[in-house]
Amino acid sequence: MDTYRTGDEGRAAQETSFRAHIAIAKRYGKPLVIHDRDAHADVLRVLDDEGAPDTVVLHCFSGDADFAAECVRRGHLLSFAGTVTFANAVALRDAARVTPIKQMLVETDAPYLTPMPFRGRPNASYLIPLTVRHLAEATGADLDELCAAISATGDRVFGPW
């Protein structure tokens, strides 16, 4: 659900589609990957209404520490992109600090959200280490342990690569 660019006229269609995606994920036993932009309360409300599938991933997590804590409490996974490296992303780093490393993933969201110091250029998978290193620094996690946890979570959720 994305209320950043979608006006009131498009929100009902988004919610209907989101509910259908939840049903599909539950029917087929697949992880539900959620795009949530400025719709945190609505995402949780719809998940509560429909019942969340076993695995929920908040793609390109964009919430604050309170939203992260609620997602963690529910057992959801938070996937961080290069935005966590931006100087103005204090709320994202606070969210990462309340996220156990076993509930953390990383992503590029390529070609967007390139981590610093390459912000403004196209993003690609070779830049993921910058995001992971920044997460380790911001959260105080051991880099090797964080890498192992992210890899294990990715294997568990999406299968071995």
XYZ file of N, CA and C in Angstrom, residues 2-114:
339
model
N 0.525 2.168 -0.816
C 1.366 3.345 -1.013
C 0.479 4.571 -1.076
N 0.502 5.367 -0.031
C -0.313 6.581 -0.036
C 0.514 7.813 -0.369
N 1.790 7.624 -0.674
C 2.655 8.756 -1.004
C 2.211 9.418 -2.307
N 1.979 8.599 -3.328
C 1.593 9.146 -4.639
C 0.129 8.882 -4.973
N -0.529 8.055 -4.193
C -1.907 7.686 -4.507
C -2.861 8.548 -3.692
N -3.743 9.201 -4.386
C -4.746 10.009 -3.711
C -5.852 9.144 -3.138
N -6.792 9.779 -2.491
C -7.912 9.069 -1.868
C -8.648 8.175 -2.860
N -8.718 8.601 -4.127
C -9.475 7.849 -5.128
C -8.850 6.485 -5.441
N -7.564 6.306 -5.175
C -6.908 5.036 -5.488
C -6.699 4.119 -4.305
N -7.007 4.574 -3.131
C -6.710 3.786 -1.928
C -7.588 2.549 -1.791
N -8.830 2.627 -2.166
C -9.718 1.460 -2.071
C -9.220 0.341 -2.981
N -8.776 0.689 -4.187
C -8.252 -0.326 -5.108
C -6.981 -0.957 -4.548
N -6.132 -0.152 -3.940
C -4.916 -0.697 -3.329
C -5.255 -1.675 -2.208
N -6.208 -1.296 -1.386
C -6.577 -2.162 -0.270
C -7.182 -3.470 -0.768
N -8.016 -3.393 -1.772
C -8.608 -4.604 -2.352
C -7.509 -5.517 -2.889
N -6.571 -4.954 -3.597
C -5.451 -5.726 -4.145
C -4.601 -6.321 -3.025
N -4.330 -5.550 -2.004
C -3.536 -6.022 -0.860
C -4.223 -7.214 -0.195
N -5.516 -7.111 0.009
C -6.260 -8.218 0.615
C -6.169 -9.479 -0.256
N -6.237 -9.305 -1.568
C -6.110 -10.450 -2.478
C -4.715 -11.060 -2.393
N -3.696 -10.235 -2.290
C -2.329 -10.747 -2.166
C -2.137 -11.525 -0.868
N -2.732 -11.047 0.196
C -2.663 -11.772 1.466
C -3.294 -13.149 1.301
N -4.457 -13.199 0.691
C -5.150 -14.480 0.480
C -4.302 -15.431 -0.368
N -3.669 -14.928 -1.416
C -2.830 -15.765 -2.277
C -1.635 -16.312 -1.495
N -0.977 -15.452 -0.728
C 0.172 -15.896 0.067
C -0.244 -16.996 1.045
N -1.386 -16.821 1.687
C -1.857 -17.833 2.634
C -2.251 -19.118 1.919
N -2.942 -19.017 0.800
C -3.403 -20.192 0.057
C -2.228 -21.053 -0.412
N -1.152 -20.411 -0.861
C -0.036 -21.151 -1.438
C 1.168 -21.285 -0.504
N 1.045 -20.786 0.718
C 2.128 -20.902 1.682
C 3.379 -20.133 1.286
N 3.189 -18.977 0.689
C 4.302 -18.150 0.231
C 4.482 -16.946 1.145
N 5.713 -16.415 1.185
C 5.902 -15.180 1.954
C 5.149 -14.027 1.305
N 4.628 -13.162 2.120
C 3.964 -11.954 1.639
C 4.971 -10.817 1.741
N 5.334 -10.250 0.607
C 6.265 -9.129 0.572
C 5.439 -7.866 0.379
N 5.531 -6.978 1.347
C 4.673 -5.795 1.388
C 5.449 -4.539 1.018
N 4.898 -3.818 0.056
C 5.369 -2.463 -0.240
C 4.490 -1.524 0.590
N 5.107 -0.817 1.513
C 4.388 0.091 2.410
C 5.060 1.445 2.361
N 4.372 2.400 1.800
C 4.904 3.757 1.807
C 3.843 4.683 2.363
N 4.130 5.208 3.538
C 3.226 6.133 4.226
C 1.863 5.516 4.506
N 1.835 4.193 4.714
C 0.562 3.506 4.959
C 0.690 2.518 6.113
N 1.559 2.805 7.054
C 1.870 1.853 8.126
C 0.628 1.375 8.881
N -0.194 2.303 9.327
C -1.387 1.918 10.092
C -2.354 1.105 9.234
N -2.502 1.487 7.976
C -3.397 0.743 7.086
C -2.879 -0.669 6.838
N -1.580 -0.819 6.665
C -1.000 -2.152 6.456
C -1.317 -3.048 7.650
N -1.086 -2.560 8.855
C -1.360 -3.374 10.049
C -2.850 -3.664 10.196
N -3.681 -2.683 9.895
C -5.133 -2.874 9.996
C -5.601 -3.983 9.055
N -5.133 -3.944 7.810
C -5.557 -4.950 6.843
C -4.998 -6.317 7.212
N -3.755 -6.373 7.666
C -3.199 -7.655 8.126
C -4.015 -8.207 9.288
N -4.434 -7.340 10.201
C -5.273 -7.783 11.318
C -6.624 -8.290 10.820
N -7.218 -7.577 9.870
C -8.513 -7.979 9.323
C -8.445 -9.337 8.635
N -7.420 -9.535 7.830
C -7.313 -10.729 6.993
C -6.582 -11.885 7.671
N -5.772 -11.565 8.664
C -4.899 -12.557 9.263
C -3.648 -12.678 8.410
N -2.512 -12.417 9.003
C -1.255 -12.429 8.254
C -0.850 -13.853 7.906
N -0.214 -14.032 6.755
C 0.358 -15.347 6.449
C 1.535 -15.626 7.392
N 2.060 -16.831 7.317
C 3.151 -17.214 8.227
C 4.371 -16.310 8.106
N 4.687 -15.873 6.895
C 5.879 -15.044 6.684
C 5.487 -13.743 6.010
N 5.844 -12.647 6.670
C 5.578 -11.304 6.155
C 6.902 -10.557 6.106
N 7.215 -9.992 4.946
C 8.416 -9.183 4.751
C 7.980 -7.770 4.411
N 8.427 -6.813 5.184
C 8.169 -5.410 4.857
C 9.337 -4.932 4.002
N 9.098 -4.946 2.693
C 10.094 -4.575 1.691
C 10.446 -3.102 1.832
N 11.725 -2.815 1.696
C 12.215 -1.441 1.753
C 11.605 -0.716 2.956
N 11.822 -1.285 4.127
C 11.203 -0.779 5.347
C 11.415 0.731 5.454
N 10.339 1.443 5.757
C 10.407 2.904 5.801
C 9.807 3.489 7.074
N 9.544 2.649 8.053
C 8.903 3.138 9.269
C 9.892 3.582 10.328
N 9.339 4.014 11.445
C 10.156 4.445 12.575
C 10.303 3.296 13.571
N 10.915 3.574 14.710
C 11.176 2.542 15.713
C 9.887 1.957 16.286
N 8.864 2.762 16.472
C 7.602 2.250 17.019
C 6.951 1.268 16.055
N 6.916 1.620 14.772
C 6.348 0.723 13.772
C 7.194 -0.539 13.657
N 8.507 -0.381 13.679
C 9.402 -1.545 13.620
C 9.154 -2.467 14.811
N 9.032 -1.902 15.992
C 8.806 -2.717 17.183
C 7.500 -3.502 17.075
N 6.461 -2.879 16.529
C 5.185 -3.579 16.356
C 5.321 -4.701 15.322
N 6.019 -4.427 14.247
C 6.243 -5.469 13.231
C 7.065 -6.621 13.801
N 8.089 -6.309 14.550
C 8.931 -7.334 15.188
C 8.089 -8.160 16.150
N 7.258 -7.495 16.943
C 6.403 -8.205 17.898
C 5.501 -9.209 17.183
N 5.067 -8.865 15.992
C 4.202 -9.740 15.202
C 4.985 -10.836 14.474
N 6.312 -10.781 14.548
C 7.141 -11.787 13.890
C 7.470 -11.481 12.441
N 7.186 -10.269 11.985
C 7.458 -9.902 10.607
C 8.945 -9.622 10.400
N 9.368 -9.688 9.143
C 10.748 -9.408 8.765
C 10.817 -8.011 8.174
N 11.890 -7.294 8.488
C 12.080 -5.939 7.981
C 13.269 -5.955 7.042
N 13.045 -5.507 5.811
C 14.100 -5.471 4.811
C 14.534 -4.024 4.601
N 15.809 -3.780 4.836
C 16.349 -2.420 4.751
C 17.077 -2.223 3.429
N 16.900 -1.052 2.848
C 17.564 -0.687 1.597
C 18.601 0.399 1.877
N 19.176 0.920 0.817
C 20.228 1.923 0.948
C 19.814 3.183 1.669
N 18.524 3.419 1.785
C 18.054 4.621 2.492
C 18.547 4.677 3.930
N 18.819 3.532 4.533
C 19.290 3.513 5.924
C 20.653 4.199 6.062
N 21.373 4.359 4.941
C 22.689 5.010 4.980
C 22.604 6.522 4.829
N 21.427 7.048 4.499
C 21.294 8.481 4.266
C 21.423 9.237 5.585
N 22.064 10.388 5.550
C 22.283 11.184 6.761
C 20.975 11.532 7.467
N 19.914 11.763 6.701
C 18.638 12.181 7.294
C 17.767 10.996 7.725
N 18.290 9.778 7.661
C 17.491 8.576 7.952
C 17.637 8.110 9.400
N 17.611 9.033 10.316
C 17.743 8.707 11.735
C 16.643 7.743 12.176
N 15.411 7.964 11.743
C 14.290 7.099 12.137
C 14.497 5.665 11.642
N 15.062 5.506 10.460
C 15.321 4.157 9.944
C 16.394 3.446 10.767
N 17.429 4.173 11.122
C 18.473 3.559 11.959
C 17.923 3.211 13.340
N 17.036 4.051 13.874
C 16.377 3.725 15.141
C 15.527 2.471 14.986
N 14.851 2.342 13.843
C 14.051 1.143 13.571
C 14.944 -0.087 13.498
N 16.087 0.039 12.856
C 17.016 -1.089 12.750
C 17.509 -1.523 14.134
N 17.682 -0.568 15.024
C 18.185 -0.891 16.368
C 17.198 -1.731 17.184
N 15.915 -1.646 16.870
C 14.924 -2.450 17.606
C 14.569 -3.733 16.857
N 15.248 -3.979 15.746
C 14.980 -5.167 14.936
C 16.034 -6.226 15.203
N 15.656 -7.381 15.734
C 16.639 -8.455 15.926
C 17.228 -8.860 14.572
N 18.496 -9.212 14.561
C 19.132 -9.524 13.276
C 18.480 -10.722 12.593
N 17.824 -11.583 13.341
C 17.142 -12.727 12.725
C 15.837 -12.320 12.043
N 15.421 -11.070 12.213
C 14.232 -10.557 11.533
C 14.598 -9.468 10.525
N 15.859 -9.444 10.122
C 16.364 -8.400 9.251
C 16.777 -8.981 7.896
N 16.433 -8.266 6.850
C 16.908 -8.562 5.502
C 17.444 -7.261 4.912
N 18.153 -7.373 3.790
C 18.614 -6.190 3.066
C 18.255 -6.362 1.597
N 18.201 -5.245 0.886
C 17.840 -5.275 -0.522
C 18.388 -4.037 -1.207
N 18.345 -4.062 -2.529
C 18.781 -2.886 -3.277
C 17.617 -1.966 -3.602
N 16.453 -2.520 -3.937
C 15.345 -1.797 -4.551
C 15.825 -1.154 -5.856
N 16.795 -1.818 -6.502
C 17.416 -1.321 -7.737
C 16.359 -1.013 -8.790
N 16.567 0.052 -9.512
C 17.773 0.871 -9.583
C 17.747 2.080 -8.652
N 16.859 2.049 -7.653
C 16.677 3.203 -6.768
C 17.312 2.976 -5.395
N 17.301 4.010 -4.593
C 17.698 3.982 -3.184
C 19.129 3.508 -2.982
N 20.010 4.001 -3.805
C 21.428 3.661 -3.757
C 22.033 4.159 -2.449
